[in-house]
Short mmCIF file of C-alpha atoms and ligand atoms in Angstrom, two decimals:
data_model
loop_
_atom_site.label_atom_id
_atom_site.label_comp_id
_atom_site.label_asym_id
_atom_site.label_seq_id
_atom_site.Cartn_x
_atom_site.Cartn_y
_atom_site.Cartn_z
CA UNK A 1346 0.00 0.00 0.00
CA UNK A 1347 1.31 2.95 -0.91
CA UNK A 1348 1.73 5.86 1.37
CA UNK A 1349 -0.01 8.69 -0.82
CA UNK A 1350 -2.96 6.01 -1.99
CA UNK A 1351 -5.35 7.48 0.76
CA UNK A 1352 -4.27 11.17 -0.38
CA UNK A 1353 -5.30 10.04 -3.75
CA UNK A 1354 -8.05 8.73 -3.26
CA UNK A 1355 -9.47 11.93 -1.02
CA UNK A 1356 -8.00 14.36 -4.25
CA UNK A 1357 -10.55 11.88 -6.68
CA UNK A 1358 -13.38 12.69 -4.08
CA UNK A 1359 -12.89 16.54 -4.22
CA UNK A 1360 -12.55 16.54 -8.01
CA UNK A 1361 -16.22 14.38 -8.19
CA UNK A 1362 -17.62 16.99 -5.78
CA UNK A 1363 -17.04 19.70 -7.85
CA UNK A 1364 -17.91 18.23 -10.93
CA UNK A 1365 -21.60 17.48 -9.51
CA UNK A 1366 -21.99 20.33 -7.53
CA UNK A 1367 -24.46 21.28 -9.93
CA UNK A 1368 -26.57 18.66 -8.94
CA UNK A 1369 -25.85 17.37 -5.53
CA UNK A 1370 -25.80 21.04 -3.88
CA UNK A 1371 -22.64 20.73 -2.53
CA UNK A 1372 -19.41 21.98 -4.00
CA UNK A 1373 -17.35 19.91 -1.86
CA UNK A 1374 -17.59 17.40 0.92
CA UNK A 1375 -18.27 17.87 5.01
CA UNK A 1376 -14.67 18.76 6.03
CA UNK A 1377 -15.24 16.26 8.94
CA UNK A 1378 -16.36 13.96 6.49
CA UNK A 1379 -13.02 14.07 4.40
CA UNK A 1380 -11.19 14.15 7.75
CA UNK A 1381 -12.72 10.80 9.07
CA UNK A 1382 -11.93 9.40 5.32
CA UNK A 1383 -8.07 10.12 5.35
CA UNK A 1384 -7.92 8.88 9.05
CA UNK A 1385 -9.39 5.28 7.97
CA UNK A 1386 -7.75 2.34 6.38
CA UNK A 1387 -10.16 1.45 3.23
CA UNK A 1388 -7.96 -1.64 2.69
CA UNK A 1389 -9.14 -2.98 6.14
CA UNK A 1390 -12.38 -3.54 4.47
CA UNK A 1391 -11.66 -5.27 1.27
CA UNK A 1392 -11.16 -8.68 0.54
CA UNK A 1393 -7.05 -9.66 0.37
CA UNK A 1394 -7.17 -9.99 -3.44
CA UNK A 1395 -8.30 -6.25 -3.95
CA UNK A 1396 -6.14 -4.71 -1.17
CA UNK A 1397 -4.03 -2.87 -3.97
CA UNK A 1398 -7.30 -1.34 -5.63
CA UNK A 1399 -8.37 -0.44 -2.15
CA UNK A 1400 -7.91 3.35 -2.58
CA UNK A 1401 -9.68 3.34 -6.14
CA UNK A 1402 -12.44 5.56 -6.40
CA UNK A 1403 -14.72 2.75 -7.33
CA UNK A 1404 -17.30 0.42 -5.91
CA UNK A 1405 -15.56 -3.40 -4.66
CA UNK A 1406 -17.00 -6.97 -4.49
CA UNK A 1407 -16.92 -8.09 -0.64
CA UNK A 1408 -18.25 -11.32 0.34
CA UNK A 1409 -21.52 -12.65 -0.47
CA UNK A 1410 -21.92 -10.55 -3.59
CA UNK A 1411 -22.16 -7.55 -2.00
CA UNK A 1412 -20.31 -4.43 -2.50
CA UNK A 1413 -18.50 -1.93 -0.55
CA UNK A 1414 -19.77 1.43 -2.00
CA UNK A 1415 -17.40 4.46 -4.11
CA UNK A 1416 -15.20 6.23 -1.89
CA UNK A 1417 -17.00 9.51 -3.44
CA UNK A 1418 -20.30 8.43 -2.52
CA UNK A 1419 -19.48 6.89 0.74
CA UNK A 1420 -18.25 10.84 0.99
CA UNK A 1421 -21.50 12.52 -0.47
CA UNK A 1422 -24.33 10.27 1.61
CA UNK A 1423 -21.78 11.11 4.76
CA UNK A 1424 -21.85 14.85 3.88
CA UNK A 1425 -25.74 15.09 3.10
CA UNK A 1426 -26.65 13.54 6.80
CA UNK A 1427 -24.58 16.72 8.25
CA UNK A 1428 -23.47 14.59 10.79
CA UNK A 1429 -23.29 16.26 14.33
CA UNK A 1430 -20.85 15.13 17.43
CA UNK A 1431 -24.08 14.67 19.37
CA UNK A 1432 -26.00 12.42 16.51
CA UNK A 1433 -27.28 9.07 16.47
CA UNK A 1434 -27.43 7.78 13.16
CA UNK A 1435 -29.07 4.60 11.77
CA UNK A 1436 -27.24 2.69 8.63
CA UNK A 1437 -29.16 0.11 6.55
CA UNK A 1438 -26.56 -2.11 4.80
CA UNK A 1439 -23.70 -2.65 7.20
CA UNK A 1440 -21.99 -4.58 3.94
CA UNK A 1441 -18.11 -3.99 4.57
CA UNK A 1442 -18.62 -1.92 7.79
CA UNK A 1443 -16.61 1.12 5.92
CA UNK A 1444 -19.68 3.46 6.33
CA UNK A 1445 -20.56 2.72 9.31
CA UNK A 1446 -16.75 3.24 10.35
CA UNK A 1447 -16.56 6.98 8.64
CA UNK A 1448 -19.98 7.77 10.75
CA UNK A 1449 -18.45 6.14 13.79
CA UNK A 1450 -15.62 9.21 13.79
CA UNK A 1451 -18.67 11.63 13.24
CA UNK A 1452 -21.23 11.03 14.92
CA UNK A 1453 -22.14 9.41 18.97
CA UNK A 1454 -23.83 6.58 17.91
CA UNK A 1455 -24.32 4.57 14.88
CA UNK A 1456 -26.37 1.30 14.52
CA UNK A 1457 -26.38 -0.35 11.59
CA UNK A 1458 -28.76 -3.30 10.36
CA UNK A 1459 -27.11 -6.26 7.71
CA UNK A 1460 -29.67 -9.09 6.36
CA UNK A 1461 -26.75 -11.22 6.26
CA UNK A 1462 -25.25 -12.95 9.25
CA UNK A 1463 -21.78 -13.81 8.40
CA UNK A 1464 -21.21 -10.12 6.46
CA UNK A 1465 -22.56 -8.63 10.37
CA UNK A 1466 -20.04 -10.76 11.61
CA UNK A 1467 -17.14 -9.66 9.70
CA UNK A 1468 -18.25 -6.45 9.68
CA UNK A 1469 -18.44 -6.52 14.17
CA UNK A 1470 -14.81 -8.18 13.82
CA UNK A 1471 -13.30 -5.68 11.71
CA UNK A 1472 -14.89 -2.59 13.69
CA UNK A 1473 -13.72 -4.15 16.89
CA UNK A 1474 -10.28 -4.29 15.65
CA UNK A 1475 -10.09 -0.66 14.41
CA UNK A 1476 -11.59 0.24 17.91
CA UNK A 1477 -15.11 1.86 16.37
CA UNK A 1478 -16.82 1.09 19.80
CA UNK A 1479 -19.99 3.52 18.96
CA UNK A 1480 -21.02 1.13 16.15
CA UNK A 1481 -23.84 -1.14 17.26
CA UNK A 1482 -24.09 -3.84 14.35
CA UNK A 1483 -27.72 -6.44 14.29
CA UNK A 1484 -28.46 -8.41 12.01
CA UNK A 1485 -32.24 -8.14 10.63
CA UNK A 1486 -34.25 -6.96 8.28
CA UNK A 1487 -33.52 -2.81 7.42
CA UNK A 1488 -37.18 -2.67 6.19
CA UNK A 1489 -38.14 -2.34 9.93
CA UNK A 1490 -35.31 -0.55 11.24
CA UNK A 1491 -34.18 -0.56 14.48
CA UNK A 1492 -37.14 1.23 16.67
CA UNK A 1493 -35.25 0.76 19.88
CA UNK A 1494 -32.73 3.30 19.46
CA UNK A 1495 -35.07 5.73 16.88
CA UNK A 1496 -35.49 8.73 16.15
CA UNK A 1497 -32.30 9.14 14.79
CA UNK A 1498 -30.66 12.34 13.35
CA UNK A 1499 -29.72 10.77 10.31
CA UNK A 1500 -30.58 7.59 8.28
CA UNK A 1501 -28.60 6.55 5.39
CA UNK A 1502 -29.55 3.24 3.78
CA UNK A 1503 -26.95 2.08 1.66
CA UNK A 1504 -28.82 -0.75 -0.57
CA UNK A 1505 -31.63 0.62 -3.72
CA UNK A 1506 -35.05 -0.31 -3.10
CA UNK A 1507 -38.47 0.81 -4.89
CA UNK A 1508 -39.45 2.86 -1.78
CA UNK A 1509 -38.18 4.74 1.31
CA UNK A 1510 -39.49 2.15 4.05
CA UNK A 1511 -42.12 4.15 6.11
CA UNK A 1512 -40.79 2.70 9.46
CA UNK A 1513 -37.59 4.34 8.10
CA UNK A 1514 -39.28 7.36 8.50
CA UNK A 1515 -41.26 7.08 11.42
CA UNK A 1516 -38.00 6.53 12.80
CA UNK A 1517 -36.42 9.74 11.46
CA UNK A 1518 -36.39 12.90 13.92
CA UNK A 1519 -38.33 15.80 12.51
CA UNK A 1520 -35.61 17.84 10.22
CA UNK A 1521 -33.21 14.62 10.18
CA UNK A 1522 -31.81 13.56 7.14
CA UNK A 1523 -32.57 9.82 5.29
CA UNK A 1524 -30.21 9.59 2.23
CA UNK A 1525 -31.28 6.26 0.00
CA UNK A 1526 -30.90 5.13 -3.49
CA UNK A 1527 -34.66 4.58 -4.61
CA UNK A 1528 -35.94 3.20 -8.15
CA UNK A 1529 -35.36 0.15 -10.22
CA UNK A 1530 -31.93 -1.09 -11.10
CA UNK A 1531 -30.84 0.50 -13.99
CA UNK A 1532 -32.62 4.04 -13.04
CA UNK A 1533 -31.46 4.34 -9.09
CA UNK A 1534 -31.75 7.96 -7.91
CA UNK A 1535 -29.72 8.92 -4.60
CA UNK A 1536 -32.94 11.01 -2.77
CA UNK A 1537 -32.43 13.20 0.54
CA UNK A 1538 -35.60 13.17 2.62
CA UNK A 1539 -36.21 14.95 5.41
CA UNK A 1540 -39.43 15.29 7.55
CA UNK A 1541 -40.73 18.25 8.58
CA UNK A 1542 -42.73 18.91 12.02
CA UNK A 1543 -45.84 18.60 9.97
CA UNK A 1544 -44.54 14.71 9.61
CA UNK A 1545 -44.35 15.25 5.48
CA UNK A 1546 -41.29 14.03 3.86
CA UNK A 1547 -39.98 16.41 1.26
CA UNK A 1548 -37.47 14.18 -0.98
CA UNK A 1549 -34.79 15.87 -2.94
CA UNK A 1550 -33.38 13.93 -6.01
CA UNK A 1551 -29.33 13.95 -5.49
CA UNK A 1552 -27.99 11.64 -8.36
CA UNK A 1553 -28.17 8.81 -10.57
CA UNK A 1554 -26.55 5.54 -8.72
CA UNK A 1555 -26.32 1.86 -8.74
CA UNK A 1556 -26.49 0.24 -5.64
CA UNK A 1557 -26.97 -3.19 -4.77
CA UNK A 1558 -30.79 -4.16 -4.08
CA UNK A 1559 -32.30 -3.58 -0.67
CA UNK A 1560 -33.68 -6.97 -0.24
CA UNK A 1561 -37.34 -7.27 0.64
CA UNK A 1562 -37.50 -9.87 3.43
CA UNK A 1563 -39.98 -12.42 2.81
CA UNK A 1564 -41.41 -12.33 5.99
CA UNK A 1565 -39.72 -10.55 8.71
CA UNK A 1566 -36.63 -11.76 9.84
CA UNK A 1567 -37.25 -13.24 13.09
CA UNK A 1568 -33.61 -13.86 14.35
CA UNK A 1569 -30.48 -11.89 15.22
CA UNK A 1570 -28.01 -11.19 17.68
CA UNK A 1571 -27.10 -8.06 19.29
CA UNK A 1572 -23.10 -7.20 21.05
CA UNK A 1573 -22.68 -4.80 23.33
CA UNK A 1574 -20.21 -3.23 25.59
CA UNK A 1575 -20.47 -1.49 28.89
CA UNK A 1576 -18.27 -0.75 31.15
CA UNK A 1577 -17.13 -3.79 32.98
CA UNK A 1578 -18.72 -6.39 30.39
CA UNK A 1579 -19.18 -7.30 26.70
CA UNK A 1580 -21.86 -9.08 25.79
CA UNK A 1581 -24.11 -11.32 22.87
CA UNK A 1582 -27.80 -11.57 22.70
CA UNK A 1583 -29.41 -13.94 20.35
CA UNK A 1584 -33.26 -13.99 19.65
CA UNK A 1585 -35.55 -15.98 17.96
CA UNK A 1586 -38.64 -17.77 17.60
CA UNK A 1587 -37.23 -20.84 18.96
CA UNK A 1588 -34.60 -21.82 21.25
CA UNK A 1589 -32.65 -23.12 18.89
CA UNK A 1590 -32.64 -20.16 16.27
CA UNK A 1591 -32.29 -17.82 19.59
CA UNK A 1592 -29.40 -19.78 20.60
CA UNK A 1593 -28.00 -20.14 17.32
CA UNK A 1594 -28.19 -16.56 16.89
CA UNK A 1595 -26.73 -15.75 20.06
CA UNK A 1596 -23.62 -18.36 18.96
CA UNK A 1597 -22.69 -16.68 16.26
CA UNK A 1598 -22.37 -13.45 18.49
CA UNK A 1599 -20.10 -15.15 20.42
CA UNK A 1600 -18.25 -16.59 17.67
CA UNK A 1601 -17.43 -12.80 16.70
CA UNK A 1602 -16.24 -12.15 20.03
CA UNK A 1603 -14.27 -14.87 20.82
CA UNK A 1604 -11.99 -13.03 18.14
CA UNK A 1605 -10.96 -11.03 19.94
CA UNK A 1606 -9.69 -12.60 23.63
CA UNK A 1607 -7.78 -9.47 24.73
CA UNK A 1608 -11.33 -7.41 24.80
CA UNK A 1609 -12.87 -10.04 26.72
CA UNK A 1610 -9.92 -10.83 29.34
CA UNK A 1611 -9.94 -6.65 30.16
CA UNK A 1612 -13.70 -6.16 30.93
CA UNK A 1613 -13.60 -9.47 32.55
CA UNK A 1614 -17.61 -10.71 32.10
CA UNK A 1615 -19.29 -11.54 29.46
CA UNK A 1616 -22.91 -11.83 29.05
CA UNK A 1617 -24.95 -14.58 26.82
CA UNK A 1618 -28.31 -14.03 26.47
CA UNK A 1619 -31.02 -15.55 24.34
CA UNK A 1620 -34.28 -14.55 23.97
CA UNK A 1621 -36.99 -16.59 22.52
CA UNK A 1622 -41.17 -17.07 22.23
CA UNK A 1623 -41.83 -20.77 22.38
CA UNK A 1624 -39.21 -21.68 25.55
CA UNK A 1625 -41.26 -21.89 28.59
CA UNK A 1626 -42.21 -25.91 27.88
CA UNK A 1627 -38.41 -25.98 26.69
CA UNK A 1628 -36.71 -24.04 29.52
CA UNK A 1629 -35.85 -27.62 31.59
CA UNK A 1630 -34.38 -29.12 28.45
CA UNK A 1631 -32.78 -26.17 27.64
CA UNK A 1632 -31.03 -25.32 30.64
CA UNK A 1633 -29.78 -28.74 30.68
CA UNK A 1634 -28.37 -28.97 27.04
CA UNK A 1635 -26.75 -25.62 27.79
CA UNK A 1636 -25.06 -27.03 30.84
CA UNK A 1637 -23.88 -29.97 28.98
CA UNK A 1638 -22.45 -28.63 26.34
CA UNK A 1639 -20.86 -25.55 28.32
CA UNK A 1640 -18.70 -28.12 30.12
CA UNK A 1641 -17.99 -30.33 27.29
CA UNK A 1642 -16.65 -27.05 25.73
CA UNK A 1643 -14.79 -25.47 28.25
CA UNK A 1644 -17.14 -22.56 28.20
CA UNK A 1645 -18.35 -21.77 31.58
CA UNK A 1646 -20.01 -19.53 33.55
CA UNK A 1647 -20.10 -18.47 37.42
CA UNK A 1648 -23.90 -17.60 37.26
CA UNK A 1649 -26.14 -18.27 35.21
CA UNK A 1650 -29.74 -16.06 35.58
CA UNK A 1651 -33.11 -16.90 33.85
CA UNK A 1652 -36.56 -15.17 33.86
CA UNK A 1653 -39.02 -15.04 31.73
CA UNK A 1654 -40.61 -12.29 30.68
CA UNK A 1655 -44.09 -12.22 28.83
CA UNK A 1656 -43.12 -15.28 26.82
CA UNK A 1657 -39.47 -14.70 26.34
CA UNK A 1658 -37.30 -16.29 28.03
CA UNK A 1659 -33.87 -14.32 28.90
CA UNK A 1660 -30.94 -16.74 30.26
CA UNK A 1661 -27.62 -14.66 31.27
CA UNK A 1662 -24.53 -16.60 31.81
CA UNK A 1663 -21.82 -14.01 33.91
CA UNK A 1664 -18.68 -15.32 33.73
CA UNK A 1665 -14.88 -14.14 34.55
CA UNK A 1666 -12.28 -14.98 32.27
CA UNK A 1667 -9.59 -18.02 33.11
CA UNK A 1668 -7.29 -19.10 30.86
CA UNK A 1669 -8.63 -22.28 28.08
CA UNK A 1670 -5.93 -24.95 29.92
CA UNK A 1671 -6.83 -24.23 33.39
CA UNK A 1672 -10.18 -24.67 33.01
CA UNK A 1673 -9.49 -27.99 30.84
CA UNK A 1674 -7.58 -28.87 33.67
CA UNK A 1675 -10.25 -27.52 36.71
CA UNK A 1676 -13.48 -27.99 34.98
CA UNK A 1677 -15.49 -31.07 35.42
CA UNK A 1678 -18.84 -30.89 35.78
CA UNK A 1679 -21.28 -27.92 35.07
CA UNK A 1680 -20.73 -26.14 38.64
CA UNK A 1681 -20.84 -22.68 39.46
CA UNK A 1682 -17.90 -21.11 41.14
CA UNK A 1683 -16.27 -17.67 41.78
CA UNK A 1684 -13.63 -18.25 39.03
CA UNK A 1685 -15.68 -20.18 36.87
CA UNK A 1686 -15.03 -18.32 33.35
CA UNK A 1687 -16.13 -17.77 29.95
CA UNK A 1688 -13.09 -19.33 28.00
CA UNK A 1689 -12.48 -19.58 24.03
CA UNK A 1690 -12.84 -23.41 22.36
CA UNK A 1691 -15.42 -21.41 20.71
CA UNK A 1692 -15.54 -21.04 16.96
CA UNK A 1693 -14.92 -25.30 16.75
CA UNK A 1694 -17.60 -27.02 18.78
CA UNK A 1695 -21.20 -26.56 19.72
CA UNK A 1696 -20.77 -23.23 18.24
CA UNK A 1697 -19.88 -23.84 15.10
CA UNK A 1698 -22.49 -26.55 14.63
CA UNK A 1699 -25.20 -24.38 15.96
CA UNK A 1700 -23.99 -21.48 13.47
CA UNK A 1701 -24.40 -24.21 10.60
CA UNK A 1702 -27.30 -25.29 11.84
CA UNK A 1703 -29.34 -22.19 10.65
N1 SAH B 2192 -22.47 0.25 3.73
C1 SAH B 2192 -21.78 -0.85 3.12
C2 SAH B 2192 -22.30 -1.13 1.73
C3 SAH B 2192 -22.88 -2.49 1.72
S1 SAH B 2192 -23.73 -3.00 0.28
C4 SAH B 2192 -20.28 -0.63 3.11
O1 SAH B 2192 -19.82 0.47 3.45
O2 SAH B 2192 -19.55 -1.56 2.79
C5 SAH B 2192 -25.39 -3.08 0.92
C6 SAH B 2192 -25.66 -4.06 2.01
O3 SAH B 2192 -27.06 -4.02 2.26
C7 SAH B 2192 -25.32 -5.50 1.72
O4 SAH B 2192 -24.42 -5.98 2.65
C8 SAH B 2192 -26.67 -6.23 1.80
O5 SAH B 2192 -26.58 -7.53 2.35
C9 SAH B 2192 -27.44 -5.30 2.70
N2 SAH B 2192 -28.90 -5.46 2.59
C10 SAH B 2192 -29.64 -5.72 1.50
N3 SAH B 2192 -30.95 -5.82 1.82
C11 SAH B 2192 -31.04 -5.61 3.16
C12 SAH B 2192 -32.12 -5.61 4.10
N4 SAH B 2192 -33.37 -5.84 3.74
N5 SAH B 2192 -31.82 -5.36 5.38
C13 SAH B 2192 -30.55 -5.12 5.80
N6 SAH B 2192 -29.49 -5.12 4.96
C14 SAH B 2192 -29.73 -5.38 3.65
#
């Protein structure tokens, strides 16, 4: 990689700015835009082979046919949100994680929605290692969202669909920004929509682009995992409509997080959750395959909470980190104990073959 790529690459932006000032409204980008983009390492989010087209001003295959978007247009969506210090933001299309990382050096918050698992996954990975610890990555369906956290001061959906979702904009604070690709394939128009206290959207027509489709979700997507950090703890909740997609879901969370050891061993608990509809009946069964295969696996927790809560059933493992051979060594027998831990032999056992079994 060479040293003035980045540079480059931030000169093309400026130059495609001007040229489409006349239509975009903006002669050049958010300087804190452009600031974030020469502080971030696009070749973090490429796949190996493209690494030395990283700092092209072009669009990139990632994984799973998807595509991490033009540098310039990353740039423009990022400028047209006017992102504030004090804004929460909501991406649709986590894809690469590359928007979501020039937001994160923007904004407070962002949370970001991905229909497909193991792109959320790489995505959490890859934001983890570049320390982005404001982005808040689900996977789920970006038709709906992510209510929890709305209104935000800024949506930008970064797959084409026929429509602006109107949960999109319920979730959208008055005078907030939504910046989408909307119309068919091969006639995409970038729109900026904003709603005003009347709770009309006004939509401004940006530019022609070609994005890959935001993918209507046959029915809604009824599982996902959430990570999150606090002070002392990181943790992974999985839900679903059954145990088993709840628990699969809540796997692969840990699956991303067992990447990275160092962040677990310094906040020293993690939590596993899972949430799911049809456990009550299961909750004996449950608890007891989870206990198995926790001590077949070396994965281990000193407490282990569960309550229900109108039909979903939350079960919270808190454990304390111990190295994987002393707990080989110490470990036999699901038991609870002060150092009891939460200890790696993750991504090849039960884990794995719950991740596979969705
Ligand atoms: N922002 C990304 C660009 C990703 S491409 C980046 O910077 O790399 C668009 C992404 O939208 C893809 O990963 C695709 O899987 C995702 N997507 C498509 N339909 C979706 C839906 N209904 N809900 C959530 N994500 C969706």
């Amino acid at each position: 990689m060479k040293h003035d790529d980045r540079s480059d690459m931030l000169a093309r932006i400026a130059e495609e700015f001007a040229r489409n000032a006349y239509r975009t409204g903006l002669r050049e980008p958010d300087p804190r835009v452009h600031a974030a983009m020469a502080r971030l390492p696009r070749e973090r989010f490429v796949p190996p082979d493209l690494v030395p087209r990283a700092y092209e001003d072009s669009a990139l295959p990632i994984d799973s046919g998807q595509s991490i978007s033009q540098p310039f247009i990353v740039s423009l969506m990022s400028s047209l949100l006017r992102p504030q210090p004090h804004h929460r933001v909501l991406e649709i299309g986590t894809g690469s994680g590359y928007q979501a990382a020039v937001l994160a050096g923007l904004v407070r918050e962002v949370w970001s929605v991905e229909r497909l698992p193991e792109l959320a996954t790489q995505a959490i990975v890859r934001l983890r290692e570049l320390d982005c610890r404001n982005v808040h990555v689900r996977v789920g369906d970006g038709h709906l969202g992510w209510a929890e956290h709305g209104p935000y001061d800024g949506i930008v959906v970064t797959c084409g669909g026929e429509r602006v979702p109107g949960a999109l904009l319920d979730q959208l604070a008055p005078g907030a920004h939504l910046v989408m690709p909307v119309g068919p394939e091969h006639d995409q128009r970038l729109l900026d929509v904003t709603v005003g206290v009347d709770g009309r959207p006004e939509r401004r027509d940006v530019l022609g682009v070609r994005f890959v489709p935001f993918v209507a979700a046959a029915a809604p997507l009824r599982a996902h995992f959430e990570l999150f950090e606090q002070q002392d703890h990181v943790g992974v909740r999985g839900f679903g409509a059954t145990v088993a997609e709840a628990f699969a879901q809540a796997a692969r969370g840990l699956t991303a997080l067992s990447t990275d050891p160092g962040r677990v061993r310094e906040r020293r608990r993690v939590d596993f959750s899972c949430g799911a509809t049809d456990s009550q009946h299961l909750l004996a069964q449950w608890l007891d395959a989870v206990a198995r295969t926790m001590r077949d696996e070396g994965l281990v927790f000193a407490r282990f909470e569960v309550r229900i809560e109108s039909d979903l059933l939350h079960a919270t493992g808190f454990g304390e980190p111990i190295d994987a051979t002393r707990c080989a060594r110490e470990w036999a027998g699901f038991r609870a104990s002060a150092d009891a831990a939460f200890v790696g032999l993750v991504p090849e056992g039960w884990l794995a073959q719950c991740a596979s079994a969705l």
